[in-house]
Coordinates of C-alpha atoms in Angstrom, one line a residue:
X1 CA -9.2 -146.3 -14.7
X2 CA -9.4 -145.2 -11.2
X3 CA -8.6 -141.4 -10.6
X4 CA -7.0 -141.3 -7.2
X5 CA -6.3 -137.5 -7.1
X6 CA -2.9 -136.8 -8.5
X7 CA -1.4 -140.5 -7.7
X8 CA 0.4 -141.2 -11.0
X9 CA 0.3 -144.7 -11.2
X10 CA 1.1 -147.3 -13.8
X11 CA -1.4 -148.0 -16.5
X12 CA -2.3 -151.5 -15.8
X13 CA -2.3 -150.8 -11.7
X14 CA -4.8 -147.9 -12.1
X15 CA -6.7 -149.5 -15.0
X16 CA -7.7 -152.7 -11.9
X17 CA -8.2 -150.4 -9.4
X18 CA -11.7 -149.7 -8.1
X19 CA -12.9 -146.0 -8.3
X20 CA -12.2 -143.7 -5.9
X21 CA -15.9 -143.5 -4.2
X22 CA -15.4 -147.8 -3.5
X23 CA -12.0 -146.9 -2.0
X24 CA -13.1 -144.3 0.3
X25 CA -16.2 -146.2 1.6
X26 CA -14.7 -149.7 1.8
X27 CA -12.0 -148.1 4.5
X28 CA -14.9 -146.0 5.8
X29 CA -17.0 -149.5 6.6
X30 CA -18.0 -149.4 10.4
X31 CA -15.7 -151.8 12.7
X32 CA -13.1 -151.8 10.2
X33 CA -9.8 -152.0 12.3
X34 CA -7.2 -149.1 11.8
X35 CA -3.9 -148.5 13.2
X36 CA -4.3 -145.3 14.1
X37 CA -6.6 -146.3 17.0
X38 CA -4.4 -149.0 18.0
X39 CA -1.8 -146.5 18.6
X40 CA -4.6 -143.8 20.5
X41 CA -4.6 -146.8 22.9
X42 CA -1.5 -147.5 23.2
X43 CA -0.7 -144.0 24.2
X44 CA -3.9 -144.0 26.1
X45 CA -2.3 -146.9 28.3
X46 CA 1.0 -146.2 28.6
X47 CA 2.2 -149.9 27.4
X48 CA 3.3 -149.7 23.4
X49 CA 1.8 -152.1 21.1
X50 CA 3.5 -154.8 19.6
X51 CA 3.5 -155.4 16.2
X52 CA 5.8 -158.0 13.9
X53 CA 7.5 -158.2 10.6
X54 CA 6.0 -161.0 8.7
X55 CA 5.3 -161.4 4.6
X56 CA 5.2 -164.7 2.0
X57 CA 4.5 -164.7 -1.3
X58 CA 1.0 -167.1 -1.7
X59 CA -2.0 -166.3 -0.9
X60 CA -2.7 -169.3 1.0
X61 CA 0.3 -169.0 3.0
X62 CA -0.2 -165.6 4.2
X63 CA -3.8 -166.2 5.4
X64 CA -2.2 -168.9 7.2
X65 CA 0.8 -166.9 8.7
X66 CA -1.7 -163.9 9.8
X67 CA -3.8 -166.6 11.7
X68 CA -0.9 -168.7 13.0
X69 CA 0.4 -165.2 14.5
X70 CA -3.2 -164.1 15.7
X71 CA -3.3 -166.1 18.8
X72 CA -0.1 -164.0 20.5
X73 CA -2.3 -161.2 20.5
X74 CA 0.2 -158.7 18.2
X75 CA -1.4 -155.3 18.1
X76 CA -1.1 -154.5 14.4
X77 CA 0.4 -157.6 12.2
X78 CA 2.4 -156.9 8.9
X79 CA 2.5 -157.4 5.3
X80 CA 6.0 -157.3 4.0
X81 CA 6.6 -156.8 0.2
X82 CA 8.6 -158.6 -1.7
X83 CA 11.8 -157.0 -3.1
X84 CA 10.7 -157.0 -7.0
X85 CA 7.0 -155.2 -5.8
X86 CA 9.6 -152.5 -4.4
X87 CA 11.4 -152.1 -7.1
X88 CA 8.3 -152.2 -9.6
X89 CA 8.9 -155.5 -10.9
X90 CA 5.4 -155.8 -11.0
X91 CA 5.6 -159.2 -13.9
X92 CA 8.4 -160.3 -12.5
X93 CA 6.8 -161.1 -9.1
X94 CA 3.7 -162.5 -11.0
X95 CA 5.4 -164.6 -12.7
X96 CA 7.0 -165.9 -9.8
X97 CA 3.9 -166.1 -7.6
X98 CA 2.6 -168.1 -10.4
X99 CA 5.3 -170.4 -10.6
X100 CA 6.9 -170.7 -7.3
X101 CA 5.6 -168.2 -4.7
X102 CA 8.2 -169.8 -2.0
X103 CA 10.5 -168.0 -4.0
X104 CA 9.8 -164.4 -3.0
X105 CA 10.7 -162.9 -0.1
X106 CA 7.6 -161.0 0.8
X107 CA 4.3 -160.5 -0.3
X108 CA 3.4 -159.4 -3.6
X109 CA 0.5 -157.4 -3.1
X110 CA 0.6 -155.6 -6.6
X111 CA 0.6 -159.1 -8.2
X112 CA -2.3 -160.5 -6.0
X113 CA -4.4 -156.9 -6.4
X114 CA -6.7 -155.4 -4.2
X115 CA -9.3 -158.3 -3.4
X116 CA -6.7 -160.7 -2.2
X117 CA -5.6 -157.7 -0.3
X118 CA -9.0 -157.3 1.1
X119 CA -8.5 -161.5 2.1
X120 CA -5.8 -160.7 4.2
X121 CA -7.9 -157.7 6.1
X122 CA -10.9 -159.6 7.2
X123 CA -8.7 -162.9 7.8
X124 CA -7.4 -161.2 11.0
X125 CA -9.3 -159.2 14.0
X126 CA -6.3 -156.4 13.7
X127 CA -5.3 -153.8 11.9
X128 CA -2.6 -154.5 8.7
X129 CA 0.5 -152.4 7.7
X130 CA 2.3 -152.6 4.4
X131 CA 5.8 -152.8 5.0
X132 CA 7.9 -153.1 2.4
X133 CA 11.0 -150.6 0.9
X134 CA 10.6 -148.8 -2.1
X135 CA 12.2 -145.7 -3.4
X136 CA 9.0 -145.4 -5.2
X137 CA 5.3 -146.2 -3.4
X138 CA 2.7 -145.0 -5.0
X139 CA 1.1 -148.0 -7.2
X140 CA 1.7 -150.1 -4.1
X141 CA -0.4 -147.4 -1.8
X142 CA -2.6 -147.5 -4.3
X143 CA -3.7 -150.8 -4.1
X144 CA -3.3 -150.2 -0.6
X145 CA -5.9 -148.4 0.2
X146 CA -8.1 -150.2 -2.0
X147 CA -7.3 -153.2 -0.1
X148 CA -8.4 -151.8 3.2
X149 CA -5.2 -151.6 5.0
X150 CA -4.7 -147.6 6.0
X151 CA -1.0 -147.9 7.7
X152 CA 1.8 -147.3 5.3
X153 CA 5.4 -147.4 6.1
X154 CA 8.1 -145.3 4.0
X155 CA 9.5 -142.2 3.1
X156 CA 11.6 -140.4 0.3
X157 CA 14.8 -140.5 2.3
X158 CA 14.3 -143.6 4.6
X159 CA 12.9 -145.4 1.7
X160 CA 15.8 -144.9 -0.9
X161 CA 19.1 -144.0 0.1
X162 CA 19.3 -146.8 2.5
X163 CA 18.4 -149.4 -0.3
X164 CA 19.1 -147.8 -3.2
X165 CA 22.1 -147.6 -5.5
X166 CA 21.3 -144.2 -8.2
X167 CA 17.7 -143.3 -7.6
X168 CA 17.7 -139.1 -6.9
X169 CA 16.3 -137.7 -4.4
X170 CA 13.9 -134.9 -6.4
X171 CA 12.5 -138.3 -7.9
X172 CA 11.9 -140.2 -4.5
X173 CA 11.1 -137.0 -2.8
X174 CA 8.5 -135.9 -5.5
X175 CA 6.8 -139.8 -5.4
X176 CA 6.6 -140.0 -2.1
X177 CA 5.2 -135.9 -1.9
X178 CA 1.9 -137.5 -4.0
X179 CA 1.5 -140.0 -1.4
X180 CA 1.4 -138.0 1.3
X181 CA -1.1 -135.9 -0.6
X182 CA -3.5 -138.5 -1.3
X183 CA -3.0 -139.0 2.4
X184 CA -3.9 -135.9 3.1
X185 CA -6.7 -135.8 0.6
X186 CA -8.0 -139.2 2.7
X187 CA -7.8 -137.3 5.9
X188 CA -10.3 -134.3 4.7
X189 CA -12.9 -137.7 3.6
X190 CA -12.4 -138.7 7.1
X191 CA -9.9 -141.4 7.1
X192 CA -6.4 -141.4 8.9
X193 CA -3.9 -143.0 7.7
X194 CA -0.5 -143.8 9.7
X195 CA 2.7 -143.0 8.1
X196 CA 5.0 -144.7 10.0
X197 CA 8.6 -143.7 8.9
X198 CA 11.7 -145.5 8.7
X199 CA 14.8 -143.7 10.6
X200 CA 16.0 -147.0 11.2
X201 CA 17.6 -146.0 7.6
X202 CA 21.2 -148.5 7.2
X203 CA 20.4 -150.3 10.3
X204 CA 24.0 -150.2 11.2
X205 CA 25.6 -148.0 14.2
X206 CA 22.8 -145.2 13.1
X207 CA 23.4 -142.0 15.7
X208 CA 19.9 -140.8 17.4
X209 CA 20.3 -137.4 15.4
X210 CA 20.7 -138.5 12.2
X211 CA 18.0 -140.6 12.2
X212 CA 15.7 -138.0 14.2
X213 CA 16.7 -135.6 12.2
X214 CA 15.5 -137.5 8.9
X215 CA 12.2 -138.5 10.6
X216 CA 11.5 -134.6 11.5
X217 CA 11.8 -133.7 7.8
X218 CA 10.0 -136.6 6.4
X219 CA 7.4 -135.7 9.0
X220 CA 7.5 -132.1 7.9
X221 CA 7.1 -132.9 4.3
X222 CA 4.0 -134.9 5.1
X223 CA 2.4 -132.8 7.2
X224 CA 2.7 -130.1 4.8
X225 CA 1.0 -132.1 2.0
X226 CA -2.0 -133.0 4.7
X227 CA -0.7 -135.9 6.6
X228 CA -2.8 -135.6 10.0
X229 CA -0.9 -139.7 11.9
X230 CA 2.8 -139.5 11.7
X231 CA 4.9 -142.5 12.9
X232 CA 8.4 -141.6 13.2
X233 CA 10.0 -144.9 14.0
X234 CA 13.5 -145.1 15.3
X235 CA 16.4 -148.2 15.7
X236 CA 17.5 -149.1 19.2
X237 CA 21.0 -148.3 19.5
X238 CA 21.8 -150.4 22.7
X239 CA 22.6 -148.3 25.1
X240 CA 19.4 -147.9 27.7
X241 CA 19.5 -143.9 28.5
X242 CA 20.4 -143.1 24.5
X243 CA 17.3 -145.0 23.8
X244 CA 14.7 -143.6 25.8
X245 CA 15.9 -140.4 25.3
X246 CA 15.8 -140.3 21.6
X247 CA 12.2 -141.4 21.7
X248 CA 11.4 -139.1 24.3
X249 CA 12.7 -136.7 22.1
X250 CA 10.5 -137.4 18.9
X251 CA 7.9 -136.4 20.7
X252 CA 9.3 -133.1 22.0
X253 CA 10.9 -132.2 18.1
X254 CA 7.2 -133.6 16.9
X255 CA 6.1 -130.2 19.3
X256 CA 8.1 -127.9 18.0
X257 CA 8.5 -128.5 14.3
X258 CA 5.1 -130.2 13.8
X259 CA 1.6 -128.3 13.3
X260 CA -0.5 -129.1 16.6
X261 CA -3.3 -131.4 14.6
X262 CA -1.0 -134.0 13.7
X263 CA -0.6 -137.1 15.8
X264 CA 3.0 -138.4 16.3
X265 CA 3.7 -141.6 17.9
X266 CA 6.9 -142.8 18.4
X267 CA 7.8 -146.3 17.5
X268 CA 11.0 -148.1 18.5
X269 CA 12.4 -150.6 16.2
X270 CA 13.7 -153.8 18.4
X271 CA 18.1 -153.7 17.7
X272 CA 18.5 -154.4 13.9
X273 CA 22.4 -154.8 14.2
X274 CA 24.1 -158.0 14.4
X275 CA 22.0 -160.4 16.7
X276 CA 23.0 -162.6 19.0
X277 CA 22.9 -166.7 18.4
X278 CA 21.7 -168.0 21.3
X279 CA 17.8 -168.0 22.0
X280 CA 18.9 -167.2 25.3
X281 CA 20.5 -163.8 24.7
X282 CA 18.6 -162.9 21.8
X283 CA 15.5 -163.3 24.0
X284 CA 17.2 -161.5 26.7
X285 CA 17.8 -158.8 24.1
X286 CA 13.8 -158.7 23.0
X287 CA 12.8 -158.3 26.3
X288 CA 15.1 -155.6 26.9
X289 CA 13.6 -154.0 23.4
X290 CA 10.0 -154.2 25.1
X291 CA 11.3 -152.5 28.2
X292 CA 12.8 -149.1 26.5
X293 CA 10.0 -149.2 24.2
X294 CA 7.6 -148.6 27.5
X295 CA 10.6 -146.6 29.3
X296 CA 10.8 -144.3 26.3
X297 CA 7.1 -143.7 26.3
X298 CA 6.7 -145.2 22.5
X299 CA 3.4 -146.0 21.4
X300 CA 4.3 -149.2 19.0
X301 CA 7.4 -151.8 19.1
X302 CA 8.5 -153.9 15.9
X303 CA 9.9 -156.9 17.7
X304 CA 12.6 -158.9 16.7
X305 CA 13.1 -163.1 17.2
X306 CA 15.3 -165.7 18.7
X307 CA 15.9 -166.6 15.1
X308 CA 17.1 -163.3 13.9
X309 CA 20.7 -164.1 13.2
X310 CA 20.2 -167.2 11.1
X311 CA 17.5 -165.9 8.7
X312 CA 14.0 -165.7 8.2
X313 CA 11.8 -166.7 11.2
X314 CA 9.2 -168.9 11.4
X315 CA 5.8 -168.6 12.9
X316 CA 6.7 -169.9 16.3
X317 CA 9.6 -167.6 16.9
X318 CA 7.7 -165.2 15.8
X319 CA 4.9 -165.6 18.3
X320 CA 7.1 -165.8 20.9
X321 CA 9.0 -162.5 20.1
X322 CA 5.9 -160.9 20.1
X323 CA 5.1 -162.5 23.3
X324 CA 8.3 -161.9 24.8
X325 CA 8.3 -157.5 23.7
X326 CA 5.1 -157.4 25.5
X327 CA 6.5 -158.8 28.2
X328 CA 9.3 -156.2 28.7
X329 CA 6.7 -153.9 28.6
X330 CA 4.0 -155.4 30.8
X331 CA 3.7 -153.8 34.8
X332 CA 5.5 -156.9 35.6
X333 CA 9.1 -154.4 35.0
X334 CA 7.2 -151.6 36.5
X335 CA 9.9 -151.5 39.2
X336 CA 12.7 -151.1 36.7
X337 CA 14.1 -147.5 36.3
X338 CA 16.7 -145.4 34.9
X339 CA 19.6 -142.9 35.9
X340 CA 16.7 -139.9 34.6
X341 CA 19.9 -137.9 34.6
X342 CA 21.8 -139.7 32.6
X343 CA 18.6 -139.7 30.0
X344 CA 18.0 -135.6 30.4
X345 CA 21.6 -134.9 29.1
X346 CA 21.4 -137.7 26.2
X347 CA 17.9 -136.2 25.1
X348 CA 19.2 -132.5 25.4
X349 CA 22.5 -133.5 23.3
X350 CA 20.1 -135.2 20.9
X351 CA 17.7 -132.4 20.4
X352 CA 20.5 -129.5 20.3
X353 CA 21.9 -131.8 17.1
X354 CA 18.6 -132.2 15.7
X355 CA 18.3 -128.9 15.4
X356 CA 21.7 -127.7 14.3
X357 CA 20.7 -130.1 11.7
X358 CA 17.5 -129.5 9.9
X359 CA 16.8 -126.1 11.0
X360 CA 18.7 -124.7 8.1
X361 CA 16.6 -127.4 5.9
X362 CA 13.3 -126.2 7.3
X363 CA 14.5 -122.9 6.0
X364 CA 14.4 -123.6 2.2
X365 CA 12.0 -121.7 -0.1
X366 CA 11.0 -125.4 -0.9
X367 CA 11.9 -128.2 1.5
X368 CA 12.1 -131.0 -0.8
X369 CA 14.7 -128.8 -2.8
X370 CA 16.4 -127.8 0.4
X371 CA 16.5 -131.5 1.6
X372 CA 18.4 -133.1 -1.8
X373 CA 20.6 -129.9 -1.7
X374 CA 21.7 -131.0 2.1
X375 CA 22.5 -133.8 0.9
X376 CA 24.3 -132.8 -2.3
X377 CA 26.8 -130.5 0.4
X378 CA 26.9 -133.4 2.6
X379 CA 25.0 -131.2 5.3
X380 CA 22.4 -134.3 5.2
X381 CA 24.2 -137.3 5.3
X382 CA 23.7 -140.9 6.1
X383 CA 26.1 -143.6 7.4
X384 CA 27.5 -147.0 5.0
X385 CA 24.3 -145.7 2.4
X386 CA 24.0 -147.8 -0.3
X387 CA 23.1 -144.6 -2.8
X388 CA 25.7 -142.4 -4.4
X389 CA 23.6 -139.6 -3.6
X390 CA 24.7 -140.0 0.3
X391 CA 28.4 -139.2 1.2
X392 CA 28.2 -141.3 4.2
X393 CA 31.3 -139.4 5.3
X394 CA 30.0 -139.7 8.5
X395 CA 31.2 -142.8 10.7
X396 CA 29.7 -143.4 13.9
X397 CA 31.3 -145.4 16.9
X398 CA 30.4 -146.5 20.8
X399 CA 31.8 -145.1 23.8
X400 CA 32.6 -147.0 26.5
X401 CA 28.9 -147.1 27.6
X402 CA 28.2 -148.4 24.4
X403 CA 26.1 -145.0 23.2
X404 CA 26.1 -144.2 19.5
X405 CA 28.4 -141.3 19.0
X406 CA 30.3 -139.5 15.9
X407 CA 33.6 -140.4 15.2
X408 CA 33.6 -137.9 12.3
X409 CA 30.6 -135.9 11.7
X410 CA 31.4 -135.3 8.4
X411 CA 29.9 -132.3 7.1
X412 CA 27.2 -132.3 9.3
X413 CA 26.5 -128.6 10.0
X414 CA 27.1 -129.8 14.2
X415 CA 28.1 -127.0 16.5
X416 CA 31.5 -126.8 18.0
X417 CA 30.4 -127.7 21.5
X418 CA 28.5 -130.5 19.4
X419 CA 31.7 -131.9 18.3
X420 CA 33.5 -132.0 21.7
X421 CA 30.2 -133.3 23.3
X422 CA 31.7 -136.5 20.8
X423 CA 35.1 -136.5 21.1
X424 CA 35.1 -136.6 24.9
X425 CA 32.9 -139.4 24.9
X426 CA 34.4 -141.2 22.5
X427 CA 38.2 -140.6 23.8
X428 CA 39.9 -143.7 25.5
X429 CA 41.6 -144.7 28.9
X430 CA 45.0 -143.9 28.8
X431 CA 47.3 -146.6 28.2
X432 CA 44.3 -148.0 25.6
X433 CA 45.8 -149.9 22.3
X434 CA 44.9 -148.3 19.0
X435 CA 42.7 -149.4 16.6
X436 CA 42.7 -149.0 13.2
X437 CA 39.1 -147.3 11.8
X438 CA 37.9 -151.0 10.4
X439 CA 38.7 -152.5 13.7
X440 CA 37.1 -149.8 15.7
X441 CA 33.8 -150.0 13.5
X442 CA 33.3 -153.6 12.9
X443 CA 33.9 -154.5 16.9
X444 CA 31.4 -151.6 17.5
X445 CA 28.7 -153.2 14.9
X446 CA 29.5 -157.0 16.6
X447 CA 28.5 -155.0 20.0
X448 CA 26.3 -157.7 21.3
X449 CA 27.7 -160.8 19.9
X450 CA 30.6 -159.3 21.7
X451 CA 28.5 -159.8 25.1
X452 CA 27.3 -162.4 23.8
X453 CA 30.7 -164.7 23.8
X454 CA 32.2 -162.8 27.0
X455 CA 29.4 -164.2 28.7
X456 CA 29.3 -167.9 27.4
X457 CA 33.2 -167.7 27.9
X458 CA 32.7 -166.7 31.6
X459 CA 29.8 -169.3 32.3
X460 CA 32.5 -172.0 30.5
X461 CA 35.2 -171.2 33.1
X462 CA 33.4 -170.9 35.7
X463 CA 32.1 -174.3 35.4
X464 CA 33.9 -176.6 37.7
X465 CA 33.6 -180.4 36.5
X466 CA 33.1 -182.7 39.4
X467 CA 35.4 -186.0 39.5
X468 CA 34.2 -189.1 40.4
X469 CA 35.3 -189.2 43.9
X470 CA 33.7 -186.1 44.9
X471 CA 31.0 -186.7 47.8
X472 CA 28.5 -184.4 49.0
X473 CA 26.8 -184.5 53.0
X474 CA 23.6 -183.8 53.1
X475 CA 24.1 -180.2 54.3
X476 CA 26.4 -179.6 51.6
X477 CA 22.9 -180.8 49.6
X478 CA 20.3 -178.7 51.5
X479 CA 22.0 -175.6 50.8
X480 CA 22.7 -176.1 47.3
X481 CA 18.8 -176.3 47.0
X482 CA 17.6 -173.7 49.1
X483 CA 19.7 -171.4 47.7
X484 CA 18.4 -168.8 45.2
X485 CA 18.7 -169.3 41.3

């Protein structure tokens, strides 16, 4: 039974594990990609790195998805877990992997074990991360690591209280503390492994200093346990200057409330709201992902594809999300810039909140205690959460430039200027009709699709049928070509 340092694991998982000396040297192998240098160069560049979701349950068929994706150069490619892996379903998901794998909605990794996982490193030129979910992560780092793969998304806030119902805190908080450890452990053997953490949390209307705020203390709690590569990943909103600023701040938070030895490198998530239908916006809205990824100096991008609002993508749209992020981010939109004004006072509202926020958190005897008591008092708190151990008293809405602001902070410990920062943004034009709260939020979670129809409605009228006795000379002709498009 392998003795990975203080991991408590499941019987069975650590009784097919390899010891801890074949771990350590497998990741240790020379030219064995990792994502932390990826990101190095990234940073080193100036241009993020592009890397997509993708996970199916066979073996087979995600060799073959890896490969299919290789050839539109992604920067780091993904292996997302299936849902009954992050719950700990371990027999459950073997039993459908061995009946139908089509049937799960990721990748199994537990199930398959550490040599398949091992297939999937050396079946690609780049560097794997394990994407996947759960409240509780440690047999699935476990074979992990003993797969090769050193990039591991998650956290104990980000990784329950978005997804789950009645799972507490001190239980996430405490699983997630031994990962860290044995990250940290890793690090002193001379291995790095990225911890890239979720702020994207419900994915829905998420304001900048919630999320930043959750990423700081996750990133806190890590680094205390030894963590030396933090990824503190955050969800476009959709407003350009609320973007880049809040990942221009994680990098100015990661400075002050960060030792200096670890690396942070911001990563933006492309918008995980309600997509638009058309391939023509939804590309539109990719590109534009790219583009603040670069804008807000962030070192990695998740892209999103054409195909988001219908369901799973496949391969090709895949590819060509990735193709089209790295476009919005290439020197070819060098020329693009922003009202840096307009991004200074967004970043300093951001990091005043952040503050007000977690600074009394920091201040615990013990900050995992201090972190579930915030949220017990609601001084933590987390919008539309799916756990009972959130309030989600908070509900957010857009101004009229379509930033993410607070409609009710809840009991967010925000300052008074804080507050009225909000409600001045937030107030409406006189002579505005009132909306009810359930109006207000759901037109403000449709903000794009919203776009989305004003502009097909406006390309519909302006459309001017011609009859059949319309003629047209042939100057009427040149200048119709010549003109731009």
């Amino acid at each position: 039974m392998a003795d990975l340092h203080g991991l408590e694991l499941t019987p069975q998982v650590a009784a097919a594990l390899p010891d801890w000396s074949q771990i350590l040297a497998h990741l240790k192998e020379p030219g064995r990609p990792h994502a932390v240098d990826v990101l190095r160069a990234a940073r080193a560049s100036g241009r993020p790195a592009v890397q997509p979701r993708c996970g199916v349950g066979g073996q087979q068929q995600m060799l073959g998805l890896l490969r299919e994706l290789e050839p539109a150069r992604p920067d780091i490619l993904s292996v997302t877990i299936d849902s009954h892996t992050r719950l700990k379903k371990f027999a459950t998901a073997e039993a459908l992997l061995g009946g139908n794998p089509a049937d799960l909605n990721g990748y199994p990794l537990v199930a398959h074990g550490w040599q398949r996982g091992r297939e999937l490193v050396e079946s690609v030129s780049v560097p794997l991360e394990v994407r996947h979910g759960s409240p509780d992560g440690r047999d699935l780092f476990a074979v992990t690591i003993a797969s090769g793969i050193s990039s591991f998304e998650g956290g104990g806030i980000g990784y329950n209280l978005p997804y789950s119902k009645d799972v507490p805190l001190s239980r996430s908080l405490r699983d997630w503390q031994q990962v860290d450890a044995l990250c940290g452990r890793l690090a002193q053997d001379g291995v790095v492994v990225d911890r890239e953490l979720f702020g994207t949390l419900t994915a829905v209307l998420m304001p900048p200093s919630i999320s930043l705020a959750v990423l700081l203390l996750e990133a806190a709690a890590a680094a205390r346990e030894g963590v030396k590569c933090i990824s503190p990943a955050y969800p476009q909103g959709g407003e350009v200057h609320q973007d880049i600023a809040a990942l221009r701040a994680i990098r100015s938070l990661a400075r002050r409330y960060l030792p200096a030895d670890v690396e942070v490198y911001p990563v933006l998530h492309g918008f995980m709201g309600a997509f638009p239908r058309t391939p023509e916006f939804a590309n539109a809205l990719i590109l534009h992902g790219g583009l603040v990824a670069r804008l807000g100096g962030a070192a990695k991008v998740i892209n999103k594809t054409a195909q988001e609002a219908y369901g799973i993508p496949d391969a090709a749209a895949n590819a060509s999300g990735i193709s089209l992020t790295r476009l919005g981010a290439s020197d070819l939109f060098d020329f693009v810039t922003v009202d840096e004004a307009r991004v200074a006072e967004e970043q300093y509202w951001v990091e005043r909140e952040v503050a007000e926020i977690i600074e009394p958190v920091l201040g615990a005897a013990d900050l995992l205690d201090g972190i579930e008591a915030a949220f017990r008092a609601g001084r933590l708190d987390i919008p539309f959460s799916a756990s009972i151990h959130a309030h989600s008293r908070v509900v957010p809405g857009r101004d009229r430039t379509g930033a993410i602001r607070y409609a009710d902070c809840g009991a967010l410990p925000l300052s008074a200027a804080s507050r009225r920062f909000h409600a001045e943004r937030l107030r409406a034009p006189e002579g505005t009709p009132p909306r009810s709260l359930i109006d207000a939020v759901t037109s403000d979670i449709y903000y794009f699709l919203a776009k989305e129809d004003l502009l097909l409605t406006s390309a519909s009228s302006s459309a001017s049928p011609v009859s059949s006795s319309s003629s047209f000379s042939s100057s009427d002709t040149s200048d119709t070509e010549t003109r731009p498009r």
